[in-house]
Short mmCIF file of C-alpha atoms and ligand atoms in Angstrom, two decimals:
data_model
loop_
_atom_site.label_atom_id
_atom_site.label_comp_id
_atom_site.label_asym_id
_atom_site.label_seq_id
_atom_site.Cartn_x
_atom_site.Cartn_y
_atom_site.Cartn_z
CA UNK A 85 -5.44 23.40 -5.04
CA UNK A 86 -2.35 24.53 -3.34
CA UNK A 87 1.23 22.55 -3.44
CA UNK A 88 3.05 22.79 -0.13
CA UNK A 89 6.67 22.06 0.38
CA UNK A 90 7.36 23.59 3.26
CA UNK A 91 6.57 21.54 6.62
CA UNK A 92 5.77 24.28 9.14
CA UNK A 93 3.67 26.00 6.28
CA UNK A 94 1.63 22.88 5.81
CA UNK A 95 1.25 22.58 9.87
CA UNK A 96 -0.03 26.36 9.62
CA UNK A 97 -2.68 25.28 7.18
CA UNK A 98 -3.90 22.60 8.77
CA UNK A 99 -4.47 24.51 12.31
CA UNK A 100 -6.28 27.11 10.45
CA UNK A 101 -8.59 25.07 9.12
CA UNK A 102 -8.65 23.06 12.14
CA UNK A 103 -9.88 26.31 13.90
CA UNK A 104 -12.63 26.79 11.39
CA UNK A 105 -13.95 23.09 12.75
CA UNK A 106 -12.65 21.57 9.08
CA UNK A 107 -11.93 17.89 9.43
CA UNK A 108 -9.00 16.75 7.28
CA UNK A 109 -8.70 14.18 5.17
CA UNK A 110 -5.47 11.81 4.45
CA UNK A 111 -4.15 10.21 1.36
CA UNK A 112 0.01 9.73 2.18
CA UNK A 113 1.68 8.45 -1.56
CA UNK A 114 4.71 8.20 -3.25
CA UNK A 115 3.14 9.86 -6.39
CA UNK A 116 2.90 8.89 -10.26
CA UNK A 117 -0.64 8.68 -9.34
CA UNK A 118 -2.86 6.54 -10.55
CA UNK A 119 -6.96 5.54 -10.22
CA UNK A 120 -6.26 3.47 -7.09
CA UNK A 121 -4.95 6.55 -5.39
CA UNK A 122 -8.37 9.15 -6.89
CA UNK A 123 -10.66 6.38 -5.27
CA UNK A 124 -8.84 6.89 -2.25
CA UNK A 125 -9.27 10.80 -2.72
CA UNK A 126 -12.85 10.67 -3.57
CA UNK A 127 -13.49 8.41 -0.72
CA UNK A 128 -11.97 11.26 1.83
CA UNK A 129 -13.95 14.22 -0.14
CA UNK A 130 -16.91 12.46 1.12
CA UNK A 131 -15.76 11.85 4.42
CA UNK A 132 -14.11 15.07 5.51
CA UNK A 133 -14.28 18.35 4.24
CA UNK A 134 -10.50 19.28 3.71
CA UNK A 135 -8.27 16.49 1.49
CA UNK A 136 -4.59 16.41 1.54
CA UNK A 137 -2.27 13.99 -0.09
CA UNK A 138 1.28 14.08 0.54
CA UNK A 139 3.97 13.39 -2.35
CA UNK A 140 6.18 12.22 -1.01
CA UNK A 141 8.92 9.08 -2.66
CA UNK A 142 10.57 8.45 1.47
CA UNK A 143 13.97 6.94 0.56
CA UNK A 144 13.86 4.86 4.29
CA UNK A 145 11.73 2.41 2.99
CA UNK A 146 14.05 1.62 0.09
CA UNK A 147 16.49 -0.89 0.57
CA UNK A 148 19.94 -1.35 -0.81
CA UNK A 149 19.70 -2.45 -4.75
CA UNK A 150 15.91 -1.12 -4.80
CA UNK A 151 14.39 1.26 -6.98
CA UNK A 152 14.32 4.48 -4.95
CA UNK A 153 16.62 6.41 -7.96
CA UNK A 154 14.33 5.19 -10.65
CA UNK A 155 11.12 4.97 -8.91
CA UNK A 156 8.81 7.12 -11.34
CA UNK A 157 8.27 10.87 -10.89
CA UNK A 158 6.02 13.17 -12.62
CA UNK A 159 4.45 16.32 -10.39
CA UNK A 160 2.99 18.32 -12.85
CA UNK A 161 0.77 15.26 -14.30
CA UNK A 162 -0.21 14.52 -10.20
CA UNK A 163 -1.26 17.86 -9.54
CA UNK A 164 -3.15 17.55 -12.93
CA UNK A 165 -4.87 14.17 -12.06
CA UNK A 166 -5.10 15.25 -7.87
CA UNK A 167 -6.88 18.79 -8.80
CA UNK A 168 -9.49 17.20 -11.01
CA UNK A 169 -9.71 14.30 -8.04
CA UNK A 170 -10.94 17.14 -5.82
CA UNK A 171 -7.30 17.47 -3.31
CA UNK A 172 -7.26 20.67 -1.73
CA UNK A 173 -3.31 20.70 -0.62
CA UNK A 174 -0.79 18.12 -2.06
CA UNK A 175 1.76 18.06 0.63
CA UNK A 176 5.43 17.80 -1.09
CA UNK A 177 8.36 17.93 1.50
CA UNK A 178 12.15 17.56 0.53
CA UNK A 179 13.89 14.66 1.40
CA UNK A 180 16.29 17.02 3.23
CA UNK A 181 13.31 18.56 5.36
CA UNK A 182 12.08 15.40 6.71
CA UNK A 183 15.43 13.98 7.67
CA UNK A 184 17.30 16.30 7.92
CA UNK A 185 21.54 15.62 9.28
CA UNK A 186 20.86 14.01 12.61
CA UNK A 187 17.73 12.59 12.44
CA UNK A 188 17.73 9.69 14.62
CA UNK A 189 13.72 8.58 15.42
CA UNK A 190 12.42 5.38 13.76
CA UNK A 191 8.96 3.90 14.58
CA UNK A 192 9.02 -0.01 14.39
CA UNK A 193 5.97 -2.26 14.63
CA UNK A 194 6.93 -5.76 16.02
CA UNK A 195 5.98 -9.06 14.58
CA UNK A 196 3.51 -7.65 12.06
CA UNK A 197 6.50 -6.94 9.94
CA UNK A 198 8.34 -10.75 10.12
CA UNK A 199 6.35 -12.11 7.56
CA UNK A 200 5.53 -11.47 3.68
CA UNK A 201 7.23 -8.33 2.99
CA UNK A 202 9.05 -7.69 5.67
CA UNK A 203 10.68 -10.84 5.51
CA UNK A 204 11.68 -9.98 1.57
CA UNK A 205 12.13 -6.01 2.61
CA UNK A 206 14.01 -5.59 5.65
CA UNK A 207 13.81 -2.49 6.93
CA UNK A 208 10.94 -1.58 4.83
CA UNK A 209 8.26 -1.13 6.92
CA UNK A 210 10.13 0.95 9.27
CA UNK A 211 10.72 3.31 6.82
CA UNK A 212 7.01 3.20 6.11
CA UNK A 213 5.38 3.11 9.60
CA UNK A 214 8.37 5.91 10.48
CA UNK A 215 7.50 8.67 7.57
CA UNK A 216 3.83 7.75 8.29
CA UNK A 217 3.82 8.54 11.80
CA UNK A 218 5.46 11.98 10.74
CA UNK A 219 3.03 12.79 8.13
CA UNK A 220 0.66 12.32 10.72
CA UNK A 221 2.12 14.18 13.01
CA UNK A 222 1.93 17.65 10.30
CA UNK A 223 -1.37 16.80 8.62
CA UNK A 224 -2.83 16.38 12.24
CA UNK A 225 -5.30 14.03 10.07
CA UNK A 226 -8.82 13.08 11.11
CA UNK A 227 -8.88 10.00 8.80
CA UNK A 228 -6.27 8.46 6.47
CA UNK A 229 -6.62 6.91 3.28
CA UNK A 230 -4.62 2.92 2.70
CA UNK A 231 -5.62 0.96 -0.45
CA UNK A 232 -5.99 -2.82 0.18
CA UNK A 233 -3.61 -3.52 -2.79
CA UNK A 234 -1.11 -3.14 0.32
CA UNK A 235 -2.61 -5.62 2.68
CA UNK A 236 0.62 -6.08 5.24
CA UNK A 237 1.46 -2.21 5.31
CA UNK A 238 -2.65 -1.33 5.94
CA UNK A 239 -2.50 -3.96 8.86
CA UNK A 240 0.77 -2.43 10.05
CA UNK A 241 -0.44 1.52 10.01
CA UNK A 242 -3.80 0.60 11.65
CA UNK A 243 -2.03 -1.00 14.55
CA UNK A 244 0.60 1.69 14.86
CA UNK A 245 -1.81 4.36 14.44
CA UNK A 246 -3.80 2.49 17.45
CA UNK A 247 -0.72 1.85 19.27
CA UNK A 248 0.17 5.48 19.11
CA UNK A 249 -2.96 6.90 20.39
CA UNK A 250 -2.59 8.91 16.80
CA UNK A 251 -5.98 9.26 17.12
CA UNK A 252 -6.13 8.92 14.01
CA UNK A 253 -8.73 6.82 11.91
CA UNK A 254 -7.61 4.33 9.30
CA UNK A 255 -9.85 3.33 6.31
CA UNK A 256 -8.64 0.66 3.84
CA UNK A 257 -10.45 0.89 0.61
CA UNK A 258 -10.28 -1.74 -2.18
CA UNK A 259 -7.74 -2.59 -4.68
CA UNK A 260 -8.79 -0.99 -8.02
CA UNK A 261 -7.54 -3.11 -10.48
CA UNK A 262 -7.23 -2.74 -14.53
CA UNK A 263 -9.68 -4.64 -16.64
CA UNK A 264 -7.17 -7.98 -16.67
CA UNK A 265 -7.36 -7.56 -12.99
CA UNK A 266 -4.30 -6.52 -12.70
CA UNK A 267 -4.22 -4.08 -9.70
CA UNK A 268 -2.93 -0.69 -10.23
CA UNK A 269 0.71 0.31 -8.95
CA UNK A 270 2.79 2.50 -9.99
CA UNK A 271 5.35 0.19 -10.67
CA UNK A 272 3.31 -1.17 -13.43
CA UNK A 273 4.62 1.58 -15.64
CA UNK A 274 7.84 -0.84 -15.49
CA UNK A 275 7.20 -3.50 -17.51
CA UNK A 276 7.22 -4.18 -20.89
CA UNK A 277 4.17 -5.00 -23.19
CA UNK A 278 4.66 -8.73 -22.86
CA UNK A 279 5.06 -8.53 -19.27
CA UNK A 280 2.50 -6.51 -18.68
CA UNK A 281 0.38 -9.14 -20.42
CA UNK A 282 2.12 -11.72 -18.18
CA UNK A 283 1.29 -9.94 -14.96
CA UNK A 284 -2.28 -10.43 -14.73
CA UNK A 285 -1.57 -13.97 -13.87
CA UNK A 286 -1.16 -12.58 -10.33
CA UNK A 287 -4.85 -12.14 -9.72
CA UNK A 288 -5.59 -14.75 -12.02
CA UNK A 289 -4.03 -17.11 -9.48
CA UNK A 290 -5.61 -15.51 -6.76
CA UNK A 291 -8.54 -15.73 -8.10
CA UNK A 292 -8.14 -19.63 -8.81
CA UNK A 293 -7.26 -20.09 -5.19
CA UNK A 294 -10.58 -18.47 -4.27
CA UNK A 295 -12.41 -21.05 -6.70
CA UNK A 296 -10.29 -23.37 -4.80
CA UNK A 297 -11.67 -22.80 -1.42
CA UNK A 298 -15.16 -22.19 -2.46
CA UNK A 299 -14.89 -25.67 -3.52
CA UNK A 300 -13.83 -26.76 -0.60
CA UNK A 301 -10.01 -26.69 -0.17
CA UNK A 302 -9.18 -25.98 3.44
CA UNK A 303 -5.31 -27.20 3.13
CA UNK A 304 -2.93 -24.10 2.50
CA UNK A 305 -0.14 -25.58 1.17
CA UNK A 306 -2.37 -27.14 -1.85
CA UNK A 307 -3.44 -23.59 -2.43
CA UNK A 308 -0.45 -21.91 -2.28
CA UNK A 309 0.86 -24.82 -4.94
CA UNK A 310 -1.64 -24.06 -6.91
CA UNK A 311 -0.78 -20.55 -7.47
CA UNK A 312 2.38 -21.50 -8.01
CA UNK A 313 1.95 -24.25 -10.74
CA UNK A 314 0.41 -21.03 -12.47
CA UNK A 315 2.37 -18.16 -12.09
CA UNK A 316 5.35 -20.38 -12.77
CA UNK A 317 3.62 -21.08 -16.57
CA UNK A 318 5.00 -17.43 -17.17
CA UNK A 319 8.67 -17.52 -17.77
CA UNK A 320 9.27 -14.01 -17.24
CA UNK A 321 8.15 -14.44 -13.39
CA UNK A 322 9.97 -15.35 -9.92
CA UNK A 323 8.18 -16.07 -7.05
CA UNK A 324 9.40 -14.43 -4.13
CA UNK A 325 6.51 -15.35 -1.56
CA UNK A 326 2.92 -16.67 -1.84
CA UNK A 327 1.12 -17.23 1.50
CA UNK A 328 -1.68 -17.66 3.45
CA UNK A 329 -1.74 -15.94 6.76
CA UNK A 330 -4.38 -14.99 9.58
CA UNK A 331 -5.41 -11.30 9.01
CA UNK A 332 -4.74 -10.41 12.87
CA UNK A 333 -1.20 -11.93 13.57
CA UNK A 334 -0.09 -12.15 9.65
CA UNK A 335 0.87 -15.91 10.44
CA UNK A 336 0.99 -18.23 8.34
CA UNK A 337 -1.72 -20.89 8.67
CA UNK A 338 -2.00 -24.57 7.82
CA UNK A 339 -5.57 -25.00 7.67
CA UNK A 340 -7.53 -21.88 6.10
CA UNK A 341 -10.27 -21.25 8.64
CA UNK A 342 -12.11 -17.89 9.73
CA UNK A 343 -10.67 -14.99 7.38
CA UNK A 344 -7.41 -15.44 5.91
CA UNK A 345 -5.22 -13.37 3.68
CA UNK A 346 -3.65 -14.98 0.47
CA UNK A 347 -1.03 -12.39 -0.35
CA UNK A 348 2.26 -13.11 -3.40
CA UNK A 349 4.90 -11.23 -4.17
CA UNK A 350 6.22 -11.61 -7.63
CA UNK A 351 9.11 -10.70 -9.90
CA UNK A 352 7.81 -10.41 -13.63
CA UNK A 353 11.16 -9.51 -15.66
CA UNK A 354 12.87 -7.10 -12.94
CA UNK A 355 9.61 -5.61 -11.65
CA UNK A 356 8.47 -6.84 -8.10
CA UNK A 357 4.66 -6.60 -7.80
CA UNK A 358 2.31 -7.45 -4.94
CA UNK A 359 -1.10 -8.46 -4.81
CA UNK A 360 -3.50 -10.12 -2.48
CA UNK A 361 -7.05 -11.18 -1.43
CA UNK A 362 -9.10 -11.79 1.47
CA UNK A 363 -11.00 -14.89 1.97
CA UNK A 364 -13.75 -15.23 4.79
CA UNK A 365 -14.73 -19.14 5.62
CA UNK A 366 -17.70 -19.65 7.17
CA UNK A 367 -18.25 -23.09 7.20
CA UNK A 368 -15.71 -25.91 6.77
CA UNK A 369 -17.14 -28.13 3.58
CA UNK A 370 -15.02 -30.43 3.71
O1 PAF B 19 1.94 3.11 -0.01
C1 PAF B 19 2.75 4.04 -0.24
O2 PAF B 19 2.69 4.70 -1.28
C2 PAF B 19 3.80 4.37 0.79
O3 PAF B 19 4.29 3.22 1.41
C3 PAF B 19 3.34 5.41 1.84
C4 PAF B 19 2.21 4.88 2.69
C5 PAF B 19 2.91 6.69 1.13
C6 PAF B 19 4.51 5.74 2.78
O4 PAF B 19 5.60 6.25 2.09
#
């Protein structure tokens, strides 16, 4: 496996494996890897026969008072866990390198980003779709690599990727999730033992609203209370969104019909985690 800082270097590889009729394979992270990001690797090993993953922690989709200086860093044990994954090149570009003094191009999807996050993280996903759109623009990728854990910013990529005429194809794979259910982030490493016992009343809740509509609850509000009444029974969390939105438009719905995405954000202690689900109706019961 080879580590590549250098951005023209990395463009070099890619069109000489290009040439050789390779097809490349994407997974874009922040690093401090964890199993969520090897599925997403051993998903593109099967897919394509060259894998890189880019390292990359993209201060523009940090906000002011976020955790960009302590978000967690550890190379050596991602090249460790990335090599046995099966990556070919881990990407790793300076800060400095991919903007450097007068960079001035921004990539913003509209209305995707009003809601759920990008009503809590201004900004956010412009920093996200922008870096994104660069990486692609280097790794000249085939197919890229999203985890479902990050419903909004999967929705957002696949339309600017479309949008773009990237060419590029977008696969979102599952959430892998520890055996509590919590699902994996990076930003677990954050919290304490009790509130790392706390936070696996996110999925918990989710998956009581699922119970909820298999029963036959079609109102969203009652839902969305009832994930509430729970994740409120945990003192160390704040709520900072739960809703139920349409998976095209990311609107929020009244009446949970067709497919529908229940998606929360949640402070437990200082530590903001995310987590969602997907929920298919196919016939109203009630
Ligand atoms: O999901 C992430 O880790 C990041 O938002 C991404 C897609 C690598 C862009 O910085």
């Amino acid at each position: 496996m080879k580590v590549v800082d250098n951005i023209s270097r990395m463009a070099t590889l890619v069109k000489i494996h290009k040439k050789e009729g390779k097809s490349v394979g994407f997974v874009p992270t922040m690093g401090y890897l964890h199993e969520g990001h090897l599925s997403l690797v051993k998903t593109a090993k099967k897919h394509t026969d060259v894998v890189i993953m880019s390292i990359f922690v993209n201060p523009i989709q940090f906000g002011p008072g976020e955790d960009l200086a302590k978000y967690p860093r550890d190379l050596k044990h991602d090249e460790e866990l990335a090599g046995s994954a099966g990556v070919d090149i881990i990407f790793y570009p300076s800060a400095k390198d991919m903007y450097p003094p007068g960079y001035c191009t921004y990539v913003n999807v509209e209305g995707l980003t009003d809601n759920l996050c990008g009503r809590s993280r201004p900004g956010h996903f412009r920093g996200v779709t922008t870096v994104v759109a660069k990486l692609f623009g280097i790794v000249k990728p085939d197919i890229a690599y999203f985890g479902q854990k990050d419903a909004q910013q999967a929705i957002i990529i696949k339309k600017m990727a479309e949008d773009l005429n990237t060419g590029v194809e977008i696969k979102v794979l599952p959430t892998v999730r520890e055996v509590d259910g919590l699902a994996m982030s990076s930003r677990n490493m954050y919290l304490s033992a009790s509130e790392r016992e706390d936070a696996s009343i996110l999925y918990q809740s989710l998956e009581q609203a699922e119970y909820l509509i298999d029963k036959g609850e079609r109102d969203a509000k009652k839902v969305i209370k009832a994930i509430e009444t729970m994740i409120k029974e945990k003192t160390s969390s704040k709520i900072d969104y739960i809703s139920i939105v349409d998976t095209k438009e990311l609107k929020d719905v009244d009446t949970i019909s067709g497919e529908v995405l229940i998606a929360l954000a949640v402070f437990i202690g200082k530590t903001r985690l995310i987590d969602n689900i997907i929920k298919k109706v196919t016939a109203d019961v009630k």
